Tab-separated table of N, CA and C in Angstrom:
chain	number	residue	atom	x	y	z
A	1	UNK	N	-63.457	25.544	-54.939
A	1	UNK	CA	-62.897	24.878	-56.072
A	1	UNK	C	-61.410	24.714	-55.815
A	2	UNK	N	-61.010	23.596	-56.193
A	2	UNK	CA	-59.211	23.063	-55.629
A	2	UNK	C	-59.234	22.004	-56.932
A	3	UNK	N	-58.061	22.629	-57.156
A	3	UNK	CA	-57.691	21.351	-58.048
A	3	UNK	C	-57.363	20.130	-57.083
A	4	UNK	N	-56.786	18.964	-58.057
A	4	UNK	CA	-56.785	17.385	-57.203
A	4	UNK	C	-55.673	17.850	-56.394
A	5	UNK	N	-54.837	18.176	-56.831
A	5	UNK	CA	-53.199	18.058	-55.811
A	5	UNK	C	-53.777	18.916	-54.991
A	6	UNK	N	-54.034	20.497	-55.155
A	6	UNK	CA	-53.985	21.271	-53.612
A	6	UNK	C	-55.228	20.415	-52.645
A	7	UNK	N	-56.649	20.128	-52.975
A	7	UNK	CA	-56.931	19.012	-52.529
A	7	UNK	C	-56.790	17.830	-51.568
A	8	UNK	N	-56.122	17.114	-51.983
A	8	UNK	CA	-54.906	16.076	-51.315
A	8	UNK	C	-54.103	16.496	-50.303
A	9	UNK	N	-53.697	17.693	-50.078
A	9	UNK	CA	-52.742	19.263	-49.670
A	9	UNK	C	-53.970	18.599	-48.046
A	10	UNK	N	-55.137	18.479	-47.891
A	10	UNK	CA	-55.606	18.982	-47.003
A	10	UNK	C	-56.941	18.332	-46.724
A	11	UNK	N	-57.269	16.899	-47.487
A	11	UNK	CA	-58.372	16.406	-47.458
A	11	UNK	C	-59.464	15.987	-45.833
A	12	UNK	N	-58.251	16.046	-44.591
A	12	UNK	CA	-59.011	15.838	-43.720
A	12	UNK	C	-60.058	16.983	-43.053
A	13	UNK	N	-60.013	18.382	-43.476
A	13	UNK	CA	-60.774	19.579	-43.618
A	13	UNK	C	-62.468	18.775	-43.710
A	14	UNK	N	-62.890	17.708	-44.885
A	14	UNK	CA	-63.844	17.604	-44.491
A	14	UNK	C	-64.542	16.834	-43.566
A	15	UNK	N	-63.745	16.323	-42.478
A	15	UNK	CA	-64.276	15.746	-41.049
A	15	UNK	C	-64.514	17.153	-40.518
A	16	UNK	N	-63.666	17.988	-40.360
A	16	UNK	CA	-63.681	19.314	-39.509
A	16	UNK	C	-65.546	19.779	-40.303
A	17	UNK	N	-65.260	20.042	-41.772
A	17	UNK	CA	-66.432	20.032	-42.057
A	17	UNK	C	-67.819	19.289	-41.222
A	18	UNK	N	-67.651	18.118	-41.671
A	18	UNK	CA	-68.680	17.062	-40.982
A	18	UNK	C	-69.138	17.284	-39.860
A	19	UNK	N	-67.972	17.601	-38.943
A	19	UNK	CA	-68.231	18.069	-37.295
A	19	UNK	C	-69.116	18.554	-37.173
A	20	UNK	N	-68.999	19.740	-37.750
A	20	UNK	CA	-69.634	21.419	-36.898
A	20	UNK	C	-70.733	21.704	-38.145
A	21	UNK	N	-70.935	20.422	-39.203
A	21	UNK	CA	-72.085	20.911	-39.880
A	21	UNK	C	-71.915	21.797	-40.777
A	22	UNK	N	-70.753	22.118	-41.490
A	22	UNK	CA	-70.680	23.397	-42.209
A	22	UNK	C	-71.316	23.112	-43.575
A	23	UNK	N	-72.033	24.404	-44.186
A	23	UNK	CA	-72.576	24.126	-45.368
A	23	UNK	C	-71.806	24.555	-46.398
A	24	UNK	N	-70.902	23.401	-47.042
A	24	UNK	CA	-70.445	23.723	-48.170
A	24	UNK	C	-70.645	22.893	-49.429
A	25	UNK	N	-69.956	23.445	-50.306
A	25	UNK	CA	-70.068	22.323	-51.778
A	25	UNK	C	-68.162	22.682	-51.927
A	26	UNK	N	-67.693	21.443	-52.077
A	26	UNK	CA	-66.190	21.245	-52.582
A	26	UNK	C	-66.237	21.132	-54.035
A	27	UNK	N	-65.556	21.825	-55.347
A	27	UNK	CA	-65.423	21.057	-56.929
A	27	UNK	C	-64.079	20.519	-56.529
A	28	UNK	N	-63.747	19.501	-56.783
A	28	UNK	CA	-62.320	19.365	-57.203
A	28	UNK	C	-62.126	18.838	-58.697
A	29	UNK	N	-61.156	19.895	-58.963
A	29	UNK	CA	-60.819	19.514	-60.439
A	29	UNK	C	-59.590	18.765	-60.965
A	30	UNK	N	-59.835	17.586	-61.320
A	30	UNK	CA	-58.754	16.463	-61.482
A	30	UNK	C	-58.278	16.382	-62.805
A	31	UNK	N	-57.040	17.362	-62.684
A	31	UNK	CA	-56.501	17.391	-63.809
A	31	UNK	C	-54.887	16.259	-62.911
A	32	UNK	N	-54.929	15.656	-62.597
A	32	UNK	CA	-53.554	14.378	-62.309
A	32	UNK	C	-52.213	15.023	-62.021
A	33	UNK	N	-52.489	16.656	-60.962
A	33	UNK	CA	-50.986	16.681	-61.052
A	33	UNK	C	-51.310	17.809	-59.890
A	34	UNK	N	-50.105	17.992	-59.271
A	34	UNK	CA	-49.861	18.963	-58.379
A	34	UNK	C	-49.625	20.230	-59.558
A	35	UNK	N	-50.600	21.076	-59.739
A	35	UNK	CA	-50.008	21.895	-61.106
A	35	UNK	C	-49.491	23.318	-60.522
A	36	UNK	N	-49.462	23.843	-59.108
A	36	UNK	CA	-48.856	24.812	-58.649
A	36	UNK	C	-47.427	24.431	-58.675
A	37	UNK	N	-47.241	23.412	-58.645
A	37	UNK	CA	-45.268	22.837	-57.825
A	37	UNK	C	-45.075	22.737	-59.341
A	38	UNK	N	-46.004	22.119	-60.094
A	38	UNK	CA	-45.458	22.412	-61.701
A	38	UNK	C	-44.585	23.318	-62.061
A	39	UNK	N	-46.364	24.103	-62.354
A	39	UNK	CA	-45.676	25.698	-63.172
A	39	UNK	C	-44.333	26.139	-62.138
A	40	UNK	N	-44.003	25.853	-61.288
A	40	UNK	CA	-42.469	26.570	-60.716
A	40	UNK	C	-41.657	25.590	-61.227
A	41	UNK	N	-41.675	24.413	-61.510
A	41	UNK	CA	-40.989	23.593	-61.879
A	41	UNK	C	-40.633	24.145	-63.381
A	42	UNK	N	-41.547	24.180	-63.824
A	42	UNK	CA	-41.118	23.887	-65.283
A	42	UNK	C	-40.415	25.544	-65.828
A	43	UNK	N	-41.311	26.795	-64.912
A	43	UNK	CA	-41.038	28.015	-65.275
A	43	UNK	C	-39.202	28.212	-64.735
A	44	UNK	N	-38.986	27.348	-63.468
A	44	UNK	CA	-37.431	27.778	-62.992
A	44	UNK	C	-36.155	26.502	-63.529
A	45	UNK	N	-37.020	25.768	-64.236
A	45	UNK	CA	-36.177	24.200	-64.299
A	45	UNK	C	-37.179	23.901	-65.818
A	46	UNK	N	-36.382	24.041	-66.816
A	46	UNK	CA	-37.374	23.812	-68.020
A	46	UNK	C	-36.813	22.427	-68.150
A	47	UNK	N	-37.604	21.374	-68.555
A	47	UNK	CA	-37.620	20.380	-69.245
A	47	UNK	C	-37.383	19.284	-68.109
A	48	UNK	N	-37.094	19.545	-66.667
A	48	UNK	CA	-36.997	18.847	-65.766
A	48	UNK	C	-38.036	18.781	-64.452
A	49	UNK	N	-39.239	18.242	-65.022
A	49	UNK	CA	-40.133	18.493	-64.180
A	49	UNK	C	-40.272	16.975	-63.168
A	50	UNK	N	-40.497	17.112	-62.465
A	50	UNK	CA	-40.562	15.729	-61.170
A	50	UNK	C	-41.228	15.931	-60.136
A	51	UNK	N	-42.095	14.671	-60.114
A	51	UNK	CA	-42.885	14.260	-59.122
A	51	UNK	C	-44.016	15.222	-58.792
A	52	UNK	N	-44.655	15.162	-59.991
A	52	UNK	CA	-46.298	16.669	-59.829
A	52	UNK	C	-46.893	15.892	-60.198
A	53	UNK	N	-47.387	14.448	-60.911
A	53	UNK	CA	-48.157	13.636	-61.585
A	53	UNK	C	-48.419	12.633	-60.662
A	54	UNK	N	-49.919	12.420	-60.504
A	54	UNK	CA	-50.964	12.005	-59.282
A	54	UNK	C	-52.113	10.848	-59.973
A	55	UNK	N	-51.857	9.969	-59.221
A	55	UNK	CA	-52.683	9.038	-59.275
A	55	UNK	C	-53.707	9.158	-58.292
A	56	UNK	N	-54.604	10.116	-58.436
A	56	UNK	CA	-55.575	10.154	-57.152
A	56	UNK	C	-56.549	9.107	-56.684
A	57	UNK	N	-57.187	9.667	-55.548
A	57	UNK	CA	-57.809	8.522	-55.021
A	57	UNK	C	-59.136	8.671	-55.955
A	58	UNK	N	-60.199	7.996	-55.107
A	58	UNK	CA	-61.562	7.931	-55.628
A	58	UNK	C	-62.054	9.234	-54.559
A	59	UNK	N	-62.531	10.441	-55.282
A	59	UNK	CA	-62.550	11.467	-54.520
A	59	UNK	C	-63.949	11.288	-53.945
A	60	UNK	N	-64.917	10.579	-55.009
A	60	UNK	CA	-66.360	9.911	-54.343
A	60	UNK	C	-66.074	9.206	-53.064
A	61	UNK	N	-65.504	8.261	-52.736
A	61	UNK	CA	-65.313	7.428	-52.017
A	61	UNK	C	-64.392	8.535	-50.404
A	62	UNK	N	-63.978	8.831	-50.947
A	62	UNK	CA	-62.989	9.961	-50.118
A	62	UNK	C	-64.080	10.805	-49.249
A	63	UNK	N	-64.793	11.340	-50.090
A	63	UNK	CA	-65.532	12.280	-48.915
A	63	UNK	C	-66.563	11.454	-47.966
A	64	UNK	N	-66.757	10.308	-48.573
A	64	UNK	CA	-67.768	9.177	-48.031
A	64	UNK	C	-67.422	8.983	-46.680
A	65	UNK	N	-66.079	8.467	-46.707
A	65	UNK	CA	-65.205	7.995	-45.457
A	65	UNK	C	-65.167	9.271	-44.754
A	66	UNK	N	-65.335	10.565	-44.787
A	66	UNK	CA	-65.108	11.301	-43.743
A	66	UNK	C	-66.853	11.491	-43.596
A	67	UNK	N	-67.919	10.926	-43.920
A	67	UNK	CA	-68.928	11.666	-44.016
A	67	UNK	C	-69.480	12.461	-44.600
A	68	UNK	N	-69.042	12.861	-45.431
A	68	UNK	CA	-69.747	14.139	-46.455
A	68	UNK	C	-70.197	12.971	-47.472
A	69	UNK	N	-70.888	13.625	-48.732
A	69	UNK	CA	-71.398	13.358	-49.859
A	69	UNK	C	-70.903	13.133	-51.123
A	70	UNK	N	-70.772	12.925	-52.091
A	70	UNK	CA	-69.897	12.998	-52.842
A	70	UNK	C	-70.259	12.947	-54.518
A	71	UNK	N	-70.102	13.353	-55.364
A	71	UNK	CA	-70.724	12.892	-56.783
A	71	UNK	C	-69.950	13.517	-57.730
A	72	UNK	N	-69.345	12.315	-58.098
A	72	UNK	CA	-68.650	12.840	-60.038
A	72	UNK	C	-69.142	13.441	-60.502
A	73	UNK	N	-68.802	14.235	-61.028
A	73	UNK	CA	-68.912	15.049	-62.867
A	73	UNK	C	-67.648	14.971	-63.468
A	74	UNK	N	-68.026	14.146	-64.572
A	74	UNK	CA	-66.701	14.558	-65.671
A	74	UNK	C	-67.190	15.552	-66.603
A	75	UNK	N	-68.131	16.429	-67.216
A	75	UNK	CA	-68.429	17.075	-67.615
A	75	UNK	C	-70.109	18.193	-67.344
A	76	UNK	N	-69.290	19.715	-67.619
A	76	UNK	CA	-70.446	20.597	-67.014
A	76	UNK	C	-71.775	20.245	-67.333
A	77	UNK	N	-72.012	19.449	-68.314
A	77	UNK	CA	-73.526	19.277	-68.685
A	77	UNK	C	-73.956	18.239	-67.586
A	78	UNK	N	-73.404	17.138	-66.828
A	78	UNK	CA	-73.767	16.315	-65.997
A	78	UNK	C	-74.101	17.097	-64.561
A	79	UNK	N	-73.322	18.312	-64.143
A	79	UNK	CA	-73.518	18.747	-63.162
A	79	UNK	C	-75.404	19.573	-63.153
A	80	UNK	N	-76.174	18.909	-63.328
A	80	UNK	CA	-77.852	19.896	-62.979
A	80	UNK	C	-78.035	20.386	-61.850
A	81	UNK	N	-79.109	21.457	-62.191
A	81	UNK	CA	-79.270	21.854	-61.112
A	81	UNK	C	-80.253	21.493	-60.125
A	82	UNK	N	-80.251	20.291	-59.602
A	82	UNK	CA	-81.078	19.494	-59.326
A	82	UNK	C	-80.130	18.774	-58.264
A	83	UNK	N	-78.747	18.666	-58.488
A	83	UNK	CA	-77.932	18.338	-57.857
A	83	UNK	C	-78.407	17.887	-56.232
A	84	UNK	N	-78.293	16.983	-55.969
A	84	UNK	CA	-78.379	17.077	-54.295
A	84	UNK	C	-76.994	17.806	-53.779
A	85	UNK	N	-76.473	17.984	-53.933
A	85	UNK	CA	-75.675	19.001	-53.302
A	85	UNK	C	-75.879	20.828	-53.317
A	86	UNK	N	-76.828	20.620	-54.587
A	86	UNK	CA	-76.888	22.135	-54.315
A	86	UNK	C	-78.683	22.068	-54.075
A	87	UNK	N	-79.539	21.275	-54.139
A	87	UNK	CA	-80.735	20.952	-53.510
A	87	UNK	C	-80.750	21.356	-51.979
A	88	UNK	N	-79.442	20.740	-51.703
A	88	UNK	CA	-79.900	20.627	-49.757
A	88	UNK	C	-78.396	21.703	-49.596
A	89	UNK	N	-78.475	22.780	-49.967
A	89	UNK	CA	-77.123	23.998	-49.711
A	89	UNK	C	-75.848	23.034	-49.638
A	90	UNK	N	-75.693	22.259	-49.377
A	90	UNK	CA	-74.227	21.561	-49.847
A	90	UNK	C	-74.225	20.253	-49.098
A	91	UNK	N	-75.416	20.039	-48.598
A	91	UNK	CA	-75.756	18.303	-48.130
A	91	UNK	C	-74.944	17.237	-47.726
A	92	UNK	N	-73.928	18.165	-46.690
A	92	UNK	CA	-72.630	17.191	-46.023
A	92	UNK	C	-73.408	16.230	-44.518
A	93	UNK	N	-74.532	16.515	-44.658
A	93	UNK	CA	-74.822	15.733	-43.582
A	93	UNK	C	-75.932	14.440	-44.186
């Protein structure tokens, strides 16, 4: 689980994934902001926060292009457990 910004931090991880076959499941949670560089922002610099707010990509589309799988949820009730991702242990191939 990664939020969107740490995420972004490191998205080519899932080719390395893809490679060697690893079985995982990624959540990323897209809340639109780098929120680690935040909270220091805002906790050491109040009221002057800059450049943590993210227009992300299409994170579906994102893992596509490296090969992995990919599927929205905007909410926990959409995620079943039926999931092809958790059907086939994390179904990056």
């Amino acid at each position: 689980m990664a939020g969107d910004g740490c995420f972004l931090m490191y998205p080519q991880e899932l080719a390395t994934a893809v490679e060697y076959g690893a079985s995982l499941i990624v959540l990323v949670v897209n809340n639109g902001m780098y929120g680690t560089i935040r909270m220091h922002q805002e906790r050491e610099y109040p009221g002057r926060v800059s450049g943590t707010r993210l227009q992300g990509p299409d994170f579906v589309a994102l893992a596509k292009a490296f090969g992995a799988n990919g599927e929205k949820v905007e909410h926990a009730r959409e995620f079943p457990l039926h999931s092809p991702a958790l059907r086939l242990g994390a179904g990056w191939r």
